[in-house]
C-alpha cells in the first residue's frame, strides 16, 4: 500500500510540475499583441455622369495603374461641343465684314488727311476760312472714332472666341473624365457597378487595394502604449503549419489616438471589456500574406 501511495504522489507531483512548467513556458511565449491582416481599400468613383457603356472588371482581377477599364457615355458633351464649334465659326465669319468696314474708314481717313493738309495751307495764306478748318478737323475726328468703334467690335469678337475656346476646353476635360482609368495598381475587391448602369460623380464603381501594401491591425493595452512608437521595428509571426509559426520583420506605421473596446474576434469575453489601442504594422508581402489572416506581434 505504501508503495502504491508513493507512486501516486510521485505521479501527481510530476503532473503538477508539468502543468506549471507548461504554463510558465506558454506565458513566456505569449505574443505582445494579436490581430489580423487587412488591405487598405480604395473606392474608385465615377468622375462624370452618364450611362456606363462598358466596364471590364471582375472581382479578384489585377489592375495596373493608368489602365483604361471602362467608358461613360459622352454624347451630351459631344453635342454641346459641336454647338460651341458652330458659334465659334460664326464669330470668325463676322471678322471679314468688320475688317472691310475698317478698310473703308481707313480710306476715308487718308482722303480726309489730304484735304486737311490742303485746307491748312490755304488757311495759312488766308485763302480758307476758320469754318473750313474746323469742319475738316471734325470730319477727321469722326473717322478716328469710327475706327476706334470698329477695333472695339473686333476685340469683342476675339474675346467671344476666347470664351468659346475655354468652354470647349472644359467640355474636352469632361469628356476625358468619362474614361474610367484606374488610379492604382492592385486587385479588385468588390464590384459595385456594371455595364449599362448609370454613373454619377462620387458614386463608387468598385473597390481595389494594392496587394503589396497589406498591414497587420493589432491591439495593445494602455500599459503597452507608452513603450511603442511609430517607425519601431517589431517581429510578426504567422502560422506556418499546425505546429510551427513563421517569423518576419514589421514596422509600426500607425497608432490610434483613441481607445476602444477590444474587438470580439481578438480576445476572450472577459478581456473584451478592456480598452485597447489599435496599431498597424507594415510587413513585406511576397504573396503569402492574405487579408483576414491572423498574426502575432512581438515587440523587440
mmCIF file of C-alpha atoms in Angstrom:
data_model
loop_
_atom_site.group_PDB
_atom_site.id
_atom_site.type_symbol
_atom_site.label_atom_id
_atom_site.label_comp_id
_atom_site.label_asym_id
_atom_site.label_seq_id
_atom_site.Cartn_x
_atom_site.Cartn_y
_atom_site.Cartn_z
ATOM 1 C CA UNK A 1 0.000 0.000 0.000
ATOM 2 C CA UNK A 2 2.803 2.370 0.926
ATOM 3 C CA UNK A 3 4.462 1.743 -2.445
ATOM 4 C CA UNK A 4 1.227 2.472 -4.276
ATOM 5 C CA UNK A 5 0.723 5.723 -2.329
ATOM 6 C CA UNK A 6 4.317 6.756 -3.039
ATOM 7 C CA UNK A 7 3.868 6.061 -6.716
ATOM 8 C CA UNK A 8 0.632 8.081 -6.777
ATOM 9 C CA UNK A 9 2.296 11.030 -5.008
ATOM 10 C CA UNK A 10 5.167 10.999 -7.483
ATOM 11 C CA UNK A 11 2.750 10.857 -10.407
ATOM 12 C CA UNK A 12 0.650 13.745 -9.078
ATOM 13 C CA UNK A 13 3.766 15.811 -8.333
ATOM 14 C CA UNK A 14 5.082 15.178 -11.838
ATOM 15 C CA UNK A 15 1.751 16.200 -13.360
ATOM 16 C CA UNK A 16 1.675 19.396 -11.328
ATOM 17 C CA UNK A 17 5.246 20.264 -12.278
ATOM 18 C CA UNK A 18 4.440 19.568 -15.935
ATOM 19 C CA UNK A 19 1.420 21.869 -15.853
ATOM 20 C CA UNK A 20 3.352 24.593 -14.032
ATOM 21 C CA UNK A 21 6.289 24.281 -16.410
ATOM 22 C CA UNK A 22 3.962 24.275 -19.384
ATOM 23 C CA UNK A 23 2.132 27.317 -18.063
ATOM 24 C CA UNK A 24 5.378 29.181 -17.496
ATOM 25 C CA UNK A 25 6.621 28.166 -20.919
ATOM 26 C CA UNK A 26 3.394 29.261 -22.608
ATOM 27 C CA UNK A 27 3.388 32.524 -20.684
ATOM 28 C CA UNK A 28 6.962 33.210 -21.752
ATOM 29 C CA UNK A 29 5.917 32.728 -25.385
ATOM 30 C CA UNK A 30 2.739 34.807 -25.317
ATOM 31 C CA UNK A 31 2.666 37.439 -28.033
ATOM 32 C CA UNK A 32 2.564 41.119 -27.090
ATOM 33 C CA UNK A 33 -0.368 41.792 -29.427
ATOM 34 C CA UNK A 34 -2.739 39.948 -31.729
ATOM 35 C CA UNK A 35 -4.615 40.961 -34.830
ATOM 36 C CA UNK A 36 -5.476 40.242 -38.440
ATOM 37 C CA UNK A 37 -4.011 41.363 -41.739
ATOM 38 C CA UNK A 38 -6.093 43.769 -43.781
ATOM 39 C CA UNK A 39 -5.842 45.711 -47.013
ATOM 40 C CA UNK A 40 -6.323 49.460 -47.283
ATOM 41 C CA UNK A 41 -9.277 49.693 -49.646
ATOM 42 C CA UNK A 42 -9.551 52.398 -52.270
ATOM 43 C CA UNK A 43 -13.003 53.104 -53.664
ATOM 44 C CA UNK A 44 -12.765 54.056 -57.334
ATOM 45 C CA UNK A 45 -15.576 56.503 -58.114
ATOM 46 C CA UNK A 46 -17.021 57.867 -61.326
ATOM 47 C CA UNK A 47 -15.938 61.378 -62.265
ATOM 48 C CA UNK A 48 -18.732 62.047 -64.747
ATOM 49 C CA UNK A 49 -22.439 61.422 -65.082
ATOM 50 C CA UNK A 50 -23.952 59.142 -67.696
ATOM 51 C CA UNK A 51 -24.564 55.559 -68.689
ATOM 52 C CA UNK A 52 -21.682 53.127 -68.351
ATOM 53 C CA UNK A 53 -21.089 51.905 -71.909
ATOM 54 C CA UNK A 54 -18.632 49.232 -70.813
ATOM 55 C CA UNK A 55 -16.740 48.274 -67.673
ATOM 56 C CA UNK A 56 -14.282 45.381 -67.945
ATOM 57 C CA UNK A 57 -13.516 44.336 -64.374
ATOM 58 C CA UNK A 58 -14.129 41.272 -62.228
ATOM 59 C CA UNK A 59 -13.649 40.680 -58.524
ATOM 60 C CA UNK A 60 -10.165 39.330 -57.958
ATOM 61 C CA UNK A 61 -8.841 40.870 -61.182
ATOM 62 C CA UNK A 62 -5.429 42.513 -61.004
ATOM 63 C CA UNK A 63 -5.249 46.053 -62.372
ATOM 64 C CA UNK A 64 -2.347 48.269 -63.369
ATOM 65 C CA UNK A 65 -2.248 51.975 -62.614
ATOM 66 C CA UNK A 66 -3.402 54.006 -65.616
ATOM 67 C CA UNK A 67 -5.272 51.088 -67.197
ATOM 68 C CA UNK A 68 -8.387 52.042 -69.208
ATOM 69 C CA UNK A 69 -11.087 49.747 -67.841
ATOM 70 C CA UNK A 70 -14.374 51.450 -68.730
ATOM 71 C CA UNK A 71 -16.199 54.229 -70.552
ATOM 72 C CA UNK A 72 -19.114 56.508 -69.651
ATOM 73 C CA UNK A 73 -21.365 57.892 -72.403
ATOM 74 C CA UNK A 74 -20.082 61.239 -73.772
ATOM 75 C CA UNK A 75 -22.804 62.090 -76.332
ATOM 76 C CA UNK A 76 -24.273 65.013 -74.336
ATOM 77 C CA UNK A 77 -20.815 66.600 -74.075
ATOM 78 C CA UNK A 78 -20.216 65.907 -77.771
ATOM 79 C CA UNK A 79 -23.368 67.762 -78.832
ATOM 80 C CA UNK A 80 -22.504 70.728 -76.600
ATOM 81 C CA UNK A 81 -19.041 70.821 -78.121
ATOM 82 C CA UNK A 82 -20.438 70.811 -81.670
ATOM 83 C CA UNK A 83 -22.720 73.714 -80.789
ATOM 84 C CA UNK A 84 -19.796 75.735 -79.437
ATOM 85 C CA UNK A 85 -17.716 74.984 -82.528
ATOM 86 C CA UNK A 86 -20.576 76.324 -84.676
ATOM 87 C CA UNK A 87 -20.739 79.504 -82.567
ATOM 88 C CA UNK A 88 -17.007 79.926 -82.954
ATOM 89 C CA UNK A 89 -17.320 79.618 -86.746
ATOM 90 C CA UNK A 90 -19.995 82.331 -86.773
ATOM 91 C CA UNK A 91 -17.762 84.603 -84.747
ATOM 92 C CA UNK A 92 -14.895 84.119 -87.173
ATOM 93 C CA UNK A 93 -17.268 84.755 -90.094
ATOM 94 C CA UNK A 94 -18.026 88.218 -88.701
ATOM 95 C CA UNK A 95 -14.374 89.276 -88.740
ATOM 96 C CA UNK A 96 -14.044 89.848 -92.527
ATOM 97 C CA UNK A 97 -17.050 92.215 -92.524
ATOM 98 C CA UNK A 98 -15.607 94.128 -89.589
ATOM 99 C CA UNK A 99 -12.240 94.379 -91.305
ATOM 100 C CA UNK A 100 -13.892 95.538 -94.542
ATOM 101 C CA UNK A 101 -15.635 98.331 -92.629
ATOM 102 C CA UNK A 102 -12.324 99.265 -91.047
ATOM 103 C CA UNK A 103 -10.707 99.462 -94.504
ATOM 104 C CA UNK A 104 -13.429 101.902 -95.638
ATOM 105 C CA UNK A 105 -12.773 104.144 -92.670
ATOM 106 C CA UNK A 106 -9.019 103.937 -93.257
ATOM 107 C CA UNK A 107 -9.530 105.079 -96.859
ATOM 108 C CA UNK A 108 -11.736 107.937 -95.707
ATOM 109 C CA UNK A 109 -9.141 108.912 -93.141
ATOM 110 C CA UNK A 110 -6.425 109.019 -95.808
ATOM 111 C CA UNK A 111 -8.547 111.261 -98.091
ATOM 112 C CA UNK A 112 -9.505 113.496 -95.187
ATOM 113 C CA UNK A 113 -5.870 113.943 -94.181
ATOM 114 C CA UNK A 114 -5.051 115.054 -97.735
ATOM 115 C CA UNK A 115 -7.898 117.576 -97.677
ATOM 116 C CA UNK A 116 -6.844 118.749 -94.233
ATOM 117 C CA UNK A 117 -3.301 119.441 -95.466
ATOM 118 C CA UNK A 118 -4.688 121.399 -98.429
ATOM 119 C CA UNK A 119 -7.053 123.474 -96.242
ATOM 120 C CA UNK A 120 -4.358 124.118 -93.657
ATOM 121 C CA UNK A 121 -2.123 125.521 -96.418
ATOM 122 C CA UNK A 122 -4.935 127.688 -97.773
ATOM 123 C CA UNK A 123 -5.759 128.909 -94.282
ATOM 124 C CA UNK A 124 -2.124 129.876 -93.789
ATOM 125 C CA UNK A 125 -2.394 132.015 -96.930
ATOM 126 C CA UNK A 126 -5.727 133.381 -95.724
ATOM 127 C CA UNK A 127 -7.423 131.654 -98.652
ATOM 128 C CA UNK A 128 -9.621 129.392 -96.444
ATOM 129 C CA UNK A 129 -11.949 130.215 -93.592
ATOM 130 C CA UNK A 130 -11.821 129.039 -89.988
ATOM 131 C CA UNK A 131 -15.048 127.143 -90.546
ATOM 132 C CA UNK A 132 -13.428 125.052 -93.278
ATOM 133 C CA UNK A 133 -10.581 124.186 -90.920
ATOM 134 C CA UNK A 134 -12.998 123.252 -88.141
ATOM 135 C CA UNK A 135 -15.113 121.139 -90.489
ATOM 136 C CA UNK A 136 -12.169 119.147 -91.795
ATOM 137 C CA UNK A 137 -10.879 118.548 -88.242
ATOM 138 C CA UNK A 138 -14.320 117.418 -87.122
ATOM 139 C CA UNK A 139 -14.556 115.020 -90.073
ATOM 140 C CA UNK A 140 -11.166 113.605 -89.196
ATOM 141 C CA UNK A 141 -12.155 113.152 -85.519
ATOM 142 C CA UNK A 142 -15.326 111.355 -86.605
ATOM 143 C CA UNK A 143 -13.364 108.912 -88.765
ATOM 144 C CA UNK A 144 -10.988 108.224 -85.872
ATOM 145 C CA UNK A 145 -13.948 107.494 -83.584
ATOM 146 C CA UNK A 146 -15.426 105.170 -86.188
ATOM 147 C CA UNK A 147 -12.127 103.298 -86.478
ATOM 148 C CA UNK A 148 -11.970 103.008 -82.695
ATOM 149 C CA UNK A 149 -15.504 101.567 -82.645
ATOM 150 C CA UNK A 150 -14.529 99.017 -85.284
ATOM 151 C CA UNK A 151 -11.458 97.993 -83.275
ATOM 152 C CA UNK A 152 -13.633 97.625 -80.172
ATOM 153 C CA UNK A 153 -16.046 95.448 -82.114
ATOM 154 C CA UNK A 154 -13.171 93.312 -83.364
ATOM 155 C CA UNK A 155 -11.823 92.960 -79.802
ATOM 156 C CA UNK A 156 -15.234 91.784 -78.600
ATOM 157 C CA UNK A 157 -15.316 89.123 -81.296
ATOM 158 C CA UNK A 158 -11.868 87.848 -80.289
ATOM 159 C CA UNK A 159 -12.912 87.801 -76.617
ATOM 160 C CA UNK A 160 -16.017 85.856 -77.574
ATOM 161 C CA UNK A 161 -13.874 83.346 -79.458
ATOM 162 C CA UNK A 162 -11.571 83.092 -76.452
ATOM 163 C CA UNK A 163 -14.560 82.374 -74.188
ATOM 164 C CA UNK A 164 -15.833 79.703 -76.580
ATOM 165 C CA UNK A 165 -12.377 78.085 -76.637
ATOM 166 C CA UNK A 166 -12.416 77.993 -72.823
ATOM 167 C CA UNK A 167 -15.833 76.314 -72.868
ATOM 168 C CA UNK A 168 -14.611 73.783 -75.432
ATOM 169 C CA UNK A 169 -11.582 73.012 -73.244
ATOM 170 C CA UNK A 170 -13.928 72.453 -70.294
ATOM 171 C CA UNK A 171 -16.013 70.035 -72.348
ATOM 172 C CA UNK A 172 -12.874 68.239 -73.502
ATOM 173 C CA UNK A 173 -11.924 67.819 -69.847
ATOM 174 C CA UNK A 174 -15.365 66.414 -69.010
ATOM 175 C CA UNK A 175 -15.102 64.047 -71.964
ATOM 176 C CA UNK A 176 -11.721 62.822 -70.716
ATOM 177 C CA UNK A 177 -13.258 62.245 -67.276
ATOM 178 C CA UNK A 178 -15.747 59.849 -68.872
ATOM 179 C CA UNK A 179 -12.911 57.393 -69.462
ATOM 180 C CA UNK A 180 -12.646 55.155 -66.378
ATOM 181 C CA UNK A 181 -8.936 54.904 -65.577
ATOM 182 C CA UNK A 182 -7.727 53.002 -62.530
ATOM 183 C CA UNK A 183 -5.610 55.295 -60.308
ATOM 184 C CA UNK A 184 -3.746 52.493 -58.510
ATOM 185 C CA UNK A 185 -2.258 49.082 -59.155
ATOM 186 C CA UNK A 186 -3.938 46.330 -57.181
ATOM 187 C CA UNK A 187 -6.691 43.752 -57.009
ATOM 188 C CA UNK A 188 -10.406 44.379 -57.467
ATOM 189 C CA UNK A 189 -12.093 43.566 -54.159
ATOM 190 C CA UNK A 190 -15.756 44.423 -54.764
ATOM 191 C CA UNK A 191 -17.528 45.385 -57.985
ATOM 192 C CA UNK A 192 -20.279 47.917 -57.262
ATOM 193 C CA UNK A 193 -21.373 48.948 -60.788
ATOM 194 C CA UNK A 194 -21.759 47.163 -64.093
ATOM 195 C CA UNK A 195 -22.168 47.895 -67.804
ATOM 196 C CA UNK A 196 -25.446 49.628 -68.574
ATOM 197 C CA UNK A 197 -25.922 51.203 -65.150
ATOM 198 C CA UNK A 198 -25.872 54.949 -64.522
ATOM 199 C CA UNK A 199 -22.753 56.561 -63.114
ATOM 200 C CA UNK A 200 -22.578 59.812 -61.181
ATOM 201 C CA UNK A 201 -19.675 61.864 -59.796
ATOM 202 C CA UNK A 202 -18.614 60.405 -56.473
ATOM 203 C CA UNK A 203 -20.532 57.154 -56.944
ATOM 204 C CA UNK A 204 -18.204 54.217 -56.274
ATOM 205 C CA UNK A 205 -17.746 51.830 -59.190
ATOM 206 C CA UNK A 206 -15.576 49.277 -57.404
ATOM 207 C CA UNK A 207 -13.083 48.910 -54.584
ATOM 208 C CA UNK A 208 -9.466 47.868 -55.000
ATOM 209 C CA UNK A 209 -6.354 47.529 -52.891
ATOM 210 C CA UNK A 210 -2.626 47.181 -53.589
ATOM 211 C CA UNK A 211 -1.617 43.656 -52.602
ATOM 212 C CA UNK A 212 1.879 44.645 -51.566
ATOM 213 C CA UNK A 213 0.545 47.169 -49.038
ATOM 214 C CA UNK A 214 -1.051 44.717 -46.617
ATOM 215 C CA UNK A 215 -0.916 45.600 -42.927
ATOM 216 C CA UNK A 216 -1.461 43.793 -39.650
ATOM 217 C CA UNK A 217 -4.002 45.585 -37.481
ATOM 218 C CA UNK A 218 -3.342 44.606 -33.888
ATOM 219 C CA UNK A 219 -4.314 45.933 -30.483
ATOM 220 C CA UNK A 220 -2.215 46.964 -27.485
ATOM 221 C CA UNK A 221 -3.217 47.838 -23.956
ATOM 222 C CA UNK A 222 -2.860 51.231 -22.342
ATOM 223 C CA UNK A 223 0.092 49.904 -20.355
ATOM 224 C CA UNK A 224 1.897 48.926 -23.561
ATOM 225 C CA UNK A 225 1.157 52.175 -25.388
ATOM 226 C CA UNK A 226 3.924 54.326 -23.786
ATOM 227 C CA UNK A 227 6.556 51.764 -24.803
ATOM 228 C CA UNK A 228 5.880 51.730 -28.552
ATOM 229 C CA UNK A 229 6.361 54.405 -31.209
ATOM 230 C CA UNK A 230 5.916 54.997 -34.909
ATOM 231 C CA UNK A 231 8.670 53.504 -37.024
ATOM 232 C CA UNK A 232 9.558 50.927 -34.394
ATOM 233 C CA UNK A 233 10.675 47.545 -35.727
ATOM 234 C CA UNK A 234 8.749 44.536 -34.421
ATOM 235 C CA UNK A 235 8.601 40.814 -35.034
ATOM 236 C CA UNK A 236 5.471 39.407 -36.655
ATOM 237 C CA UNK A 237 4.600 35.719 -36.665
ATOM 238 C CA UNK A 238 2.037 33.909 -38.796
ATOM 239 C CA UNK A 239 1.012 30.248 -38.917
ATOM 240 C CA UNK A 240 3.438 28.171 -40.952
ATOM 241 C CA UNK A 241 1.643 24.901 -40.208
ATOM 242 C CA UNK A 242 -0.320 23.365 -37.338
ATOM 243 C CA UNK A 243 2.812 23.136 -35.204
ATOM 244 C CA UNK A 244 5.089 25.998 -36.240
ATOM 245 C CA UNK A 245 4.987 29.738 -36.834
ATOM 246 C CA UNK A 246 6.806 31.764 -39.443
ATOM 247 C CA UNK A 247 8.552 34.974 -38.387
ATOM 248 C CA UNK A 248 9.006 38.192 -40.357
ATOM 249 C CA UNK A 249 10.011 41.783 -39.725
ATOM 250 C CA UNK A 250 7.439 44.538 -39.427
ATOM 251 C CA UNK A 251 7.266 48.251 -38.757
ATOM 252 C CA UNK A 252 4.645 50.197 -36.800
ATOM 253 C CA UNK A 253 3.211 52.742 -39.239
ATOM 254 C CA UNK A 254 0.055 53.875 -37.406
ATOM 255 C CA UNK A 255 -1.110 54.175 -33.808
ATOM 256 C CA UNK A 256 -4.697 55.077 -32.999
ATOM 257 C CA UNK A 257 -5.282 58.200 -30.926
ATOM 258 C CA UNK A 258 -8.489 56.837 -29.432
ATOM 259 C CA UNK A 259 -9.073 53.856 -27.189
ATOM 260 C CA UNK A 260 -11.715 51.257 -27.985
ATOM 261 C CA UNK A 261 -13.063 48.057 -26.538
ATOM 262 C CA UNK A 262 -11.137 45.002 -27.647
ATOM 263 C CA UNK A 263 -12.783 43.507 -30.772
ATOM 264 C CA UNK A 264 -14.665 40.251 -30.149
ATOM 265 C CA UNK A 265 -12.608 38.397 -32.695
ATOM 266 C CA UNK A 266 -9.343 39.133 -30.908
ATOM 267 C CA UNK A 267 -9.720 38.344 -27.211
ATOM 268 C CA UNK A 268 -11.867 36.355 -24.805
ATOM 269 C CA UNK A 269 -15.144 37.637 -23.404
ATOM 270 C CA UNK A 270 -13.543 38.713 -20.128
ATOM 271 C CA UNK A 271 -10.812 40.658 -21.909
ATOM 272 C CA UNK A 272 -13.189 42.388 -24.316
ATOM 273 C CA UNK A 273 -14.156 44.854 -21.614
ATOM 274 C CA UNK A 274 -10.580 46.207 -21.597
ATOM 275 C CA UNK A 275 -9.778 49.373 -23.511
ATOM 276 C CA UNK A 276 -7.097 48.938 -26.143
ATOM 277 C CA UNK A 277 -5.428 50.982 -28.878
ATOM 278 C CA UNK A 278 -5.265 49.830 -32.471
ATOM 279 C CA UNK A 279 -1.937 49.828 -34.295
ATOM 280 C CA UNK A 280 -0.998 48.967 -37.860
ATOM 281 C CA UNK A 281 2.180 47.137 -38.791
ATOM 282 C CA UNK A 282 3.544 47.088 -42.315
ATOM 283 C CA UNK A 283 5.180 43.875 -43.500
ATOM 284 C CA UNK A 284 6.815 42.979 -46.775
ATOM 285 C CA UNK A 285 4.408 40.772 -48.703
ATOM 286 C CA UNK A 286 5.781 38.210 -51.114
ATOM 287 C CA UNK A 287 2.317 36.820 -51.763
ATOM 288 C CA UNK A 288 1.934 34.677 -48.655
ATOM 289 C CA UNK A 289 0.050 37.291 -46.611
ATOM 290 C CA UNK A 290 -3.699 37.408 -47.172
ATOM 291 C CA UNK A 291 -6.412 39.700 -45.877
ATOM 292 C CA UNK A 292 -8.032 38.215 -42.767
ATOM 293 C CA UNK A 293 -5.010 36.087 -41.858
ATOM 294 C CA UNK A 294 -4.242 36.207 -38.103
ATOM 295 C CA UNK A 295 -0.904 37.415 -36.845
ATOM 296 C CA UNK A 296 1.028 37.851 -33.627
ATOM 297 C CA UNK A 297 3.277 40.756 -32.662
ATOM 298 C CA UNK A 298 6.408 40.635 -30.517
ATOM 299 C CA UNK A 299 7.975 43.932 -29.508
ATOM 300 C CA UNK A 300 11.741 43.871 -29.630
#
